[in-house]
Short mmCIF file of C-alpha atoms and ligand atoms in Angstrom, two decimals:
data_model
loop_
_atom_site.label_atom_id
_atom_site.label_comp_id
_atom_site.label_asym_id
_atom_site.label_seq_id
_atom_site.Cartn_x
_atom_site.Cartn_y
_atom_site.Cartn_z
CA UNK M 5 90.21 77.20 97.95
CA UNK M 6 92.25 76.18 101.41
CA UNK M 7 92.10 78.92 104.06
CA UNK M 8 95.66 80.32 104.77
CA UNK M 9 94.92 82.97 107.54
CA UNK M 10 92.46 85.13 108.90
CA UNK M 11 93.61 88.52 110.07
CA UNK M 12 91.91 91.35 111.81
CA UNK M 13 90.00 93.08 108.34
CA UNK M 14 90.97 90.40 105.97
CA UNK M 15 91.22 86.45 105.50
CA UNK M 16 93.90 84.65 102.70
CA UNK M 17 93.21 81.97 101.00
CA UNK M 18 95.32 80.11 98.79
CA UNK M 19 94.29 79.33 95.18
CA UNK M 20 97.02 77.63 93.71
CA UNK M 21 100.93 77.40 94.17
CA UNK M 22 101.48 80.74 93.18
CA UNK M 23 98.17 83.07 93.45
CA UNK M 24 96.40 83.76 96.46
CA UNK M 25 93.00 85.23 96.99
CA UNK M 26 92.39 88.02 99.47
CA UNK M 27 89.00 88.60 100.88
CA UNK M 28 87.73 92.04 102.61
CA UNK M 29 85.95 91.32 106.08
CA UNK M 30 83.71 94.11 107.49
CA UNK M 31 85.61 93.47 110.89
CA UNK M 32 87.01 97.53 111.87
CA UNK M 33 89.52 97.07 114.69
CA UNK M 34 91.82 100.13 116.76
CA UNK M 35 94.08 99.82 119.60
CA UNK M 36 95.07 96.62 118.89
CA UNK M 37 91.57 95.21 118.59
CA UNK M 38 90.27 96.44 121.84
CA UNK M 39 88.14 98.46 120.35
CA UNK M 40 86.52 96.39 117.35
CA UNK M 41 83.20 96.71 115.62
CA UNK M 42 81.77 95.43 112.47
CA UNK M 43 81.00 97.78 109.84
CA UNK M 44 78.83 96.56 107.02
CA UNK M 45 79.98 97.14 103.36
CA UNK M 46 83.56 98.58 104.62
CA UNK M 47 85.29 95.05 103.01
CA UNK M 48 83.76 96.12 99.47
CA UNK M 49 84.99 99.75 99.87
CA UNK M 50 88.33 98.52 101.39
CA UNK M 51 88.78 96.12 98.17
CA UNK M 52 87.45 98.68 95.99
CA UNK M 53 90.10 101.33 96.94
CA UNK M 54 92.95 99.23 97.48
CA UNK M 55 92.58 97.43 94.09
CA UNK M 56 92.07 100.64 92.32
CA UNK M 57 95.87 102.05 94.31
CA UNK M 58 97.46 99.08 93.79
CA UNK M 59 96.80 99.46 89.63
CA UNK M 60 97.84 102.89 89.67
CA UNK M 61 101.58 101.67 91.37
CA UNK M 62 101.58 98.86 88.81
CA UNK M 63 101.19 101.59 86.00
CA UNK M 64 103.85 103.46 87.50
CA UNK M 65 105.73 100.73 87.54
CA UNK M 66 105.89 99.70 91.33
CA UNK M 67 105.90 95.67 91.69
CA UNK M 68 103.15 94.75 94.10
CA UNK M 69 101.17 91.46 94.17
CA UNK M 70 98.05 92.85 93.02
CA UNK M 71 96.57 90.54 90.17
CA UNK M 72 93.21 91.92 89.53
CA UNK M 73 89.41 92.24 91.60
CA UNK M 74 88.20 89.15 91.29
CA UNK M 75 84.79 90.56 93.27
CA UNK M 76 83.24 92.98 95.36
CA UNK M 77 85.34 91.63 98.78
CA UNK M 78 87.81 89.31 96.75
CA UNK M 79 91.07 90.03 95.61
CA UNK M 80 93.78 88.04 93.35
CA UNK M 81 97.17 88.18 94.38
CA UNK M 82 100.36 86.47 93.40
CA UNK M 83 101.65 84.89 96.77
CA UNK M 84 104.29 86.60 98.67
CA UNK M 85 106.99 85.46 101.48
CA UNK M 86 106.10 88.26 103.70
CA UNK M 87 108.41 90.51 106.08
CA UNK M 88 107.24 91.31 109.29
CA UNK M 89 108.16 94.76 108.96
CA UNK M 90 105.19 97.86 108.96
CA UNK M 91 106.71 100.82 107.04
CA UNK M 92 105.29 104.11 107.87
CA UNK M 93 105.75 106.87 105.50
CA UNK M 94 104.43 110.54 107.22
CA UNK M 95 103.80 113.84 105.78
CA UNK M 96 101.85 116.11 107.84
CA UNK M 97 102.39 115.17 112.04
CA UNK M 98 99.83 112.92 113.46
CA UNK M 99 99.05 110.03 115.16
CA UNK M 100 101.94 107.67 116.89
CA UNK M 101 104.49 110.68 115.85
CA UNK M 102 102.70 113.42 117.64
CA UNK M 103 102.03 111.35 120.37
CA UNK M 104 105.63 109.75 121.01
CA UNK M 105 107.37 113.29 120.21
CA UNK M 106 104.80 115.65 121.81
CA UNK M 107 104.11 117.11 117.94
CA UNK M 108 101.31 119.60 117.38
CA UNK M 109 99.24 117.78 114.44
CA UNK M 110 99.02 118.83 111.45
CA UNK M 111 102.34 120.41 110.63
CA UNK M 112 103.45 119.55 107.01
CA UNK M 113 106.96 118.12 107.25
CA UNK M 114 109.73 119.61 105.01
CA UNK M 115 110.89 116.06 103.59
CA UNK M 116 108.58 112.90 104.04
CA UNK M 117 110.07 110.40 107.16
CA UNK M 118 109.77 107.00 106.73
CA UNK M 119 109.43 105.02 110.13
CA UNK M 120 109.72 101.11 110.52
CA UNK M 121 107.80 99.06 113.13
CA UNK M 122 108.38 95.24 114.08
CA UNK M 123 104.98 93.56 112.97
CA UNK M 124 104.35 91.45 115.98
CA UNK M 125 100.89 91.83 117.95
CA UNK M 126 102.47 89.85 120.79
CA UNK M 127 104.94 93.04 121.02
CA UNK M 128 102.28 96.14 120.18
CA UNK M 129 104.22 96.57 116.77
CA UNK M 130 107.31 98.38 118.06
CA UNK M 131 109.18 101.01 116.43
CA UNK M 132 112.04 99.78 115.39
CA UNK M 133 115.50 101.40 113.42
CA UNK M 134 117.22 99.70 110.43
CA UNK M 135 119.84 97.99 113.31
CA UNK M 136 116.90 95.89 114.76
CA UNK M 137 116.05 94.94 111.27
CA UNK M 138 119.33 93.69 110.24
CA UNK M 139 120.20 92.59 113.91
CA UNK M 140 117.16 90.68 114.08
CA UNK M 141 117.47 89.47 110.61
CA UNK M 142 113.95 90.28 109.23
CA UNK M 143 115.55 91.67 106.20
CA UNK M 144 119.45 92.35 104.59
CA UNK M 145 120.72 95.70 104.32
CA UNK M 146 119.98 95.83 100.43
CA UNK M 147 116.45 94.95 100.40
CA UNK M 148 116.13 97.22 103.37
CA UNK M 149 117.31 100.08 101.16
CA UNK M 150 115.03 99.24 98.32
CA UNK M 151 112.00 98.72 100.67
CA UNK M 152 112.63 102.33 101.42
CA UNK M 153 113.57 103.30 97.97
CA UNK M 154 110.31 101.93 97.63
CA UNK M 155 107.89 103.34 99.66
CA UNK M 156 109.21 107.01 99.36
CA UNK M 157 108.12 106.66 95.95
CA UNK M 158 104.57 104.98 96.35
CA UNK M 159 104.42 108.14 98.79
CA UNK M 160 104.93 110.48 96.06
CA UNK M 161 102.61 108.67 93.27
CA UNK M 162 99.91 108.59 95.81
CA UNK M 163 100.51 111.81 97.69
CA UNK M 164 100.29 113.61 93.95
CA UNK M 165 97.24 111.29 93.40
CA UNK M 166 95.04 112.25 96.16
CA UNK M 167 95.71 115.56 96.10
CA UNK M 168 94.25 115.31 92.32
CA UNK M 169 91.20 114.50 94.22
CA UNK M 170 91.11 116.83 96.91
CA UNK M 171 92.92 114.52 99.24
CA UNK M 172 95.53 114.85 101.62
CA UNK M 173 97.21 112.30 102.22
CA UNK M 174 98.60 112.81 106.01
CA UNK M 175 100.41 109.42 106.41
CA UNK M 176 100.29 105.41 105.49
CA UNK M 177 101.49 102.20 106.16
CA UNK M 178 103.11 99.65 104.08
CA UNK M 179 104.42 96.21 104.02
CA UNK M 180 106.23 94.61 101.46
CA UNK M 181 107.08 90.91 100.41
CA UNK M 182 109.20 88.83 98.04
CA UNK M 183 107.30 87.33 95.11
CA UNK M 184 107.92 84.05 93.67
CA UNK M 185 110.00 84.69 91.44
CA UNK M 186 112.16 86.64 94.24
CA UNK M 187 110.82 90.18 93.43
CA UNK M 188 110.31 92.65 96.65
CA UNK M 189 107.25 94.03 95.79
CA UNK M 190 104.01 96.18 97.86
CA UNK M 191 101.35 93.94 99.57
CA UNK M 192 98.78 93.74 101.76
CA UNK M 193 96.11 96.59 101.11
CA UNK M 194 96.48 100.60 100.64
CA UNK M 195 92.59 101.70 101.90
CA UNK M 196 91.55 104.20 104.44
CA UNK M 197 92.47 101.18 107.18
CA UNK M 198 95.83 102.02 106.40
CA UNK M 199 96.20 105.80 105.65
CA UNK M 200 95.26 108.75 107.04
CA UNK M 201 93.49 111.13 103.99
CA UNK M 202 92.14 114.51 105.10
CA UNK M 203 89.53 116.78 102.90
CA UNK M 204 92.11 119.20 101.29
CA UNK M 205 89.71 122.10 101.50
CA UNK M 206 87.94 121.48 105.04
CA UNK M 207 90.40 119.23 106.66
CA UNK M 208 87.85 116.79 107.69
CA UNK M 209 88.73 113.52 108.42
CA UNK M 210 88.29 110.65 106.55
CA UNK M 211 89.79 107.89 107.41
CA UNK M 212 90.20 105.26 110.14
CA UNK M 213 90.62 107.80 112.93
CA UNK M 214 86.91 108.54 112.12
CA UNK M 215 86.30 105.24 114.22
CA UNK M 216 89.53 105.10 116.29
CA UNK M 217 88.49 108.52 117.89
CA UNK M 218 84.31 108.71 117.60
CA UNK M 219 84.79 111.40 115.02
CA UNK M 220 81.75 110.31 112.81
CA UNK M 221 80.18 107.64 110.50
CA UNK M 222 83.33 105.53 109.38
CA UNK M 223 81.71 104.33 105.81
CA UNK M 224 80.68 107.74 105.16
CA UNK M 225 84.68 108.76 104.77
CA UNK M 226 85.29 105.32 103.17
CA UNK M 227 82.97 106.41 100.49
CA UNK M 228 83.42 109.73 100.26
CA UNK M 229 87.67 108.45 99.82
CA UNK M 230 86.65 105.88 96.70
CA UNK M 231 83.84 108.62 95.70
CA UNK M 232 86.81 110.98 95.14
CA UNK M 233 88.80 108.71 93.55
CA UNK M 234 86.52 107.62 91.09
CA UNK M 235 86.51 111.28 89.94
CA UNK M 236 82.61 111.61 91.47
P1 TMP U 326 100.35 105.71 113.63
O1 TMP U 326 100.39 107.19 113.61
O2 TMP U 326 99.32 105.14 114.56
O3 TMP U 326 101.71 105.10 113.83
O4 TMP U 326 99.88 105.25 112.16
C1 TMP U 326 100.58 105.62 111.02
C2 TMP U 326 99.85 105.12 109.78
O5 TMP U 326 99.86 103.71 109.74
C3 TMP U 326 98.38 105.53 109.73
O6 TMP U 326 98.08 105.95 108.41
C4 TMP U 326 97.61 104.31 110.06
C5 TMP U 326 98.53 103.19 109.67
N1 TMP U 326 98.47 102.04 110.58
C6 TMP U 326 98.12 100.80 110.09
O7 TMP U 326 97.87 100.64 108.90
N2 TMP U 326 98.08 99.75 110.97
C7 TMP U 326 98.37 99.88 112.28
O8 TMP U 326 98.33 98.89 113.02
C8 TMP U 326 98.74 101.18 112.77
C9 TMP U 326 99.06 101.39 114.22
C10 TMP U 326 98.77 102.22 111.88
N1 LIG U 327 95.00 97.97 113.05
C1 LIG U 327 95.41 97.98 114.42
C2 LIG U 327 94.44 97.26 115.32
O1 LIG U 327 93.40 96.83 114.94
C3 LIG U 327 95.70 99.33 114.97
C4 LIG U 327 95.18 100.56 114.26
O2 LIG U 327 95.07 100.60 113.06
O3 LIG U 327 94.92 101.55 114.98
O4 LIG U 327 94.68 97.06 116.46
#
């Protein structure tokens, strides 16, 4: 296989014209990798979870480029021209939100708000509004809408999901990208790196702020995420 790219959790490499494979490092960064450790076994969980979300939007009939698990860290995608957009869909305050609007967290939010940041590390991943995006030219105004078409409703087939298994599912991040055969569909990976999932019952946290903040063993949430989802 020829090595594509190596990102922060994960490295791409390409398998033929039209499939890449994804693998799962054990590599946990925060902050914009200034705070980085490694964290063995969270790659398998990571490619566990993500493969098992990225089904469930295929059965409900979301396009993403999720193929199949090929093993415990490797995943099988189609290959995707990818937009350097982050889309952030919230629905309890937290994180980046509370912090740039002086929120209280925690406070369910009447209607789910979808936020866009410029991916670009160089930058700090700004946010951004739907101007920049078409000013900039990162995506047209119709894609734009369906990207966020899109994510409101992997939000509610997840958001009804977790909560199925006792989770909450406080926020996530998506990013999206045009398949070969010119489809906008969901990339990347959906895992506890990329959404914040509180206990429904106790509120604890399970997710990456476990290791962005010091609030406890970060494979223990992992676990106790793709425990729940596994119906254990
Ligand atoms: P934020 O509150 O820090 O903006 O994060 C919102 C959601 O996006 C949260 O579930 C974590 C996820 N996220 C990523 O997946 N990658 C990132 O680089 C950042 C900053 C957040
Ligand atoms: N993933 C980003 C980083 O490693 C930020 C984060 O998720 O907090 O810097």
């Amino acid at each position: 296989m020829k090595f594509l790219y190596e990102g922060k959790a994960k490295k791409v490499y390409e398998l033929d014209e039209r499939t890449c494979v994804i693998y799962f490092k054990d590599t946990a960064t925060a902050f914009d990798a200034t705070k980085r450790a490694e964290v063995e076994g969270k790659g398998i969980i990571n490619n566990a979870i993500s493969s098992l979300l990225f089904a469930l939007l295929e059965e409900r009939g979301i396009r993403t480029h999720f193929i199949k698990k090929l093993s415990d860290r490797e995943m099988l995608v189609w290959k995707a021209k990818r937009l350097d957009i982050e889309v952030v869909v919230r629905n309890i305050t937290a994180g980046s939100l509370c912090k740039r609007l002086g929120l209280k967290e925690g406070e369910r939010l009447k209607k789910p708000l979808v936020e866009l940041f410029y991916k670009k590390d160089e930058l700090h991943d700004p946010l951004i509004c739907a101007e920049h995006i078409l000013m900039m030219g990162l995506t047209d105004a119709k894609s734009l809408r369906a990207i966020r078409r899109t994510a409101l409703k992997v939000n509610s087939i997840l958001k009804n999901f977790f909560r199925e298994h006792g989770l909450l599912l406080v926020d996530f991040k998506l990013e999206f990208g045009f398949l070969p055969d010119g489809t906008l569909a969901v990339i990347d990976e959906i895992s506890p790196d990329t959404c914040r999932l509180w206990d429904a019952k106790t509120g604890e946290k399970l997710d990456k702020d476990r290791f962005r903040f010091d609030l406890g063993d970060l494979l223990e949430g992992y676990k106790k995420v793709l425990e729940r989802l596994q119906g254990g």
